Amino acid sequence: MEQIYLDYAATTPVVPEVAETVTDCLKKDFGNPSSMHRLGIRAEKRIRKAREQVSRLLQVEPEEIIFTSGGTESNNMAILGTAYDKRRRGKHCITTAIEHPSVLNCFAHLEKMGYEVTYLPVDQKGVISLESLQNALREDTILVSIMHVNNEVGSIEPVQQVASLLDQCKNRPVFHVDGIQSFGKLPLYPKGWGIDLVSLSGHKIHAPKGIGALYRRKGVRIQPILFGGGQQGGIRSGTENITGIVGMGTGADWIAERHAENDRYLYELKEALVSGIRRDFPDVVINGDPENSAPHILNVSFPGAKGEVLLHTLEEEEVYVSTGSACSSREKKISHVLKALGLNDRTADGSIRISLSYLTTPEEIASFLPILSRSVQRVREYTRR
Amino acid sequence: MERVVLIRYGEIYLKGQNRPYFERVLYDNIRKALAEFPGIRVTRAQGRFYAENYKDEAAVLQALQKVFGLVSVSPAYKVGKDFETLFEYSKKIMTDQLSLLQGREILTFKVESRRSDKKYPMNSMEINREMGGRLLEAVPGLKVDVHHPDVVLNIEIRESGYLYHEILPCAGGMPVGTSGKAVLLLSGGIDSPVAGYMIAKRGVALSAVHFHSFPYTSDRSREKVIDLCRILTRYCGAIRLHVVPFTRIQQELYKKCPDSQLTVLMRCYMMKIAEAVARSEEAAALVTGESIGQVASQTMDSLAVTNAAVSMPVFRPLIGFDKVDIVTVSKKIETYETSILPYEDCCTVFTPRHPVTHPRLEKILESEKRINGEELIQEAVANIEVIGIRPGRNRF
């Protein structure tokens, strides 16, 4: 049986192009980019190229990219680094109720340190309202952090409009966007839109795990959270993870090419998926915004079928999906995102997340649909009386 | 000079003709518990064992303290027997102990010696006196206290001299394997590993049975049970874990039997399957982690029903334990952290909303007739996956 992987929002496999450049770099360019000799310079050139590749996708300057150890570090650096830098100006921050734990737990930490945080609610589509943001803004608001695409339900937050709204503030807060799920799949142009900081992750775009980046708009100040040898302009000390960086650069190129070829590709797959599921299960609930959501994430509930049981039933047929987000599926509680959307326990309990990538083929979707139908029926047969 | 560990075992159960057998099993168990230390040598002499030729003494001691049947261990210097050599190392031990004192200046001590070498020119009283006096002269800060000393310096004169000041307690109990074999029903919760530990302590070797309800439970819960077995092997030696595919029986029960009886019925079938495994493993009893009244399926009436499902003896070492006491033991034997990982186990699948707490045997037997039990049991047993788990730190 052919394996069907539909959990790309959790992580993606490294594509051959990335593996090749990473291997090449591992074999040839072991130099420390900070070294004075030519081996160091060669390593530095590799990094410069990767920086260009990543920046091109965001349409920003290469110098505005800082490489980190992954999305979690990027979010920590952006949030804690800004809060600390602006501590004398104010101690109020705004974020949303549906952020990733690496954002929410930064703010929980800041609350312990005496900061005040407003968590914007979302509607049942999983989207914040600009009005509630407007109402939450204060003179002492120093930071607004809003994700571009939610990792569990795929809802898209109006970050461009948020940026314009913030532009009207007298003391404009710093605007951070967690772009980890949208990077390479949706247009995201921080410079044009007026976003100050954007978090990115390598392993969501077919690069290895353990590499990420932060876009920091020129002139935006943050304090470092790691201290050491002053690499990357002192903002992120530590010898650069050059193989990871090279992989992330190639991953960015790879995904940019696919997007340029056909930017409707993922949407087409998702539409086929949704209409197939709706045909077999008219009672399916599509969580989040069925009309306007990320092209690669679909969160559905089959009432009466427990998501976790469904996941394992699919696993038996070599089909891999997820319940909620991979980080929360180990904990025995309803995901904070589904709760924020106002789902009742039964619907939330029956939810699975199917996520796609440019590696997904229409044929895979076609073979997945009957397996899904069979599995849902099997699980429902033993639903609680 | 060499570092060695003196290993002592109890004598109460060693009297009589079984002694050589007990000692041989114990020796094998010690060897297996120390298998992860390359080059280590275990020898037997004069009613005790010695471990020699190792690097990580603390790890060796820890491993030995978990072997059932051992009473205590002492890390020691093995040196020449002449008095001057003994004195040199005695001085070293006392100086080391003195340097560990912080803030206090006086260390009280006494010397306790034994000699099995009766040709030694001094008797033990003379050694005590002479060594105590020489140490007082040579090491400032020492004071003799024969009643409540901080340090007891032990000197043993056998084929060599042995010096030590620590006697570390071991797990006690009987050598695993000397009391036959039993099958442990291992759910993955807190109780069952503790029950297994207690029975193994009486010298019983264990096989384990785990019921797996994929897709209602995940492979993570299976991995968790493997991890629990691995921890138990530190005490119990190798365990053969039988992973039983249990989903079909649960589904059949769910479809055909009254909701309120599901848990009791399910447990009856677990017992029956465990008994079948026990017969094939040549084990003589079953072990469960039940304690009276802990949950609906552990009332006296429920226990009576599940007990009637099998003919083999069922040992329930935790029967009179409170949960807090069970937790205390599970922390001590280091299974607790693994037990509380939050993966579903088969017992929580299809839990009735209102389980019967006082089931009547006739009614349960009546319900059992609604499914084709024999055939389902055979099918489950035929598809058991056996995983051999050995002691040792190598986890992958």
XYZ file of C-alpha atoms in Angstrom, chain A residues 306 308-310 312-313 315-316 330-332 378-379 381-385, chain B residues 214-216 218-220 251 254-255 257 259 262 342-344 350-351 353:
36
model
C -13.612 10.786 17.493
C -8.075 10.573 17.486
C -9.678 7.225 16.644
C -10.167 8.340 13.053
C -5.412 5.864 13.980
C -7.909 4.164 11.664
C -2.943 5.275 10.079
C -3.788 1.599 9.649
C -0.362 14.651 23.031
C -2.326 16.509 25.634
C -5.725 15.247 26.529
C -15.988 2.227 10.544
C -15.404 4.596 13.422
C -20.211 2.141 13.733
C -18.918 2.065 17.298
C -19.904 5.550 18.306
C -21.158 6.028 21.809
C -24.798 5.082 22.070
C -5.815 0.082 17.926
C -7.202 2.405 16.537
C -8.864 3.394 19.789
C -2.376 4.629 19.692
C 1.012 3.038 19.180
C 2.268 5.545 21.700
C -16.364 -4.092 19.531
C -20.065 -3.161 22.641
C -22.459 -4.241 19.926
C -24.002 -6.648 25.466
C -23.718 -0.963 28.170
C -19.043 -3.526 29.343
C -1.542 10.724 28.992
C -2.149 8.147 26.291
C -5.449 6.349 26.155
C -16.113 2.279 25.382
C -16.345 3.107 29.076
C -21.621 6.001 31.400
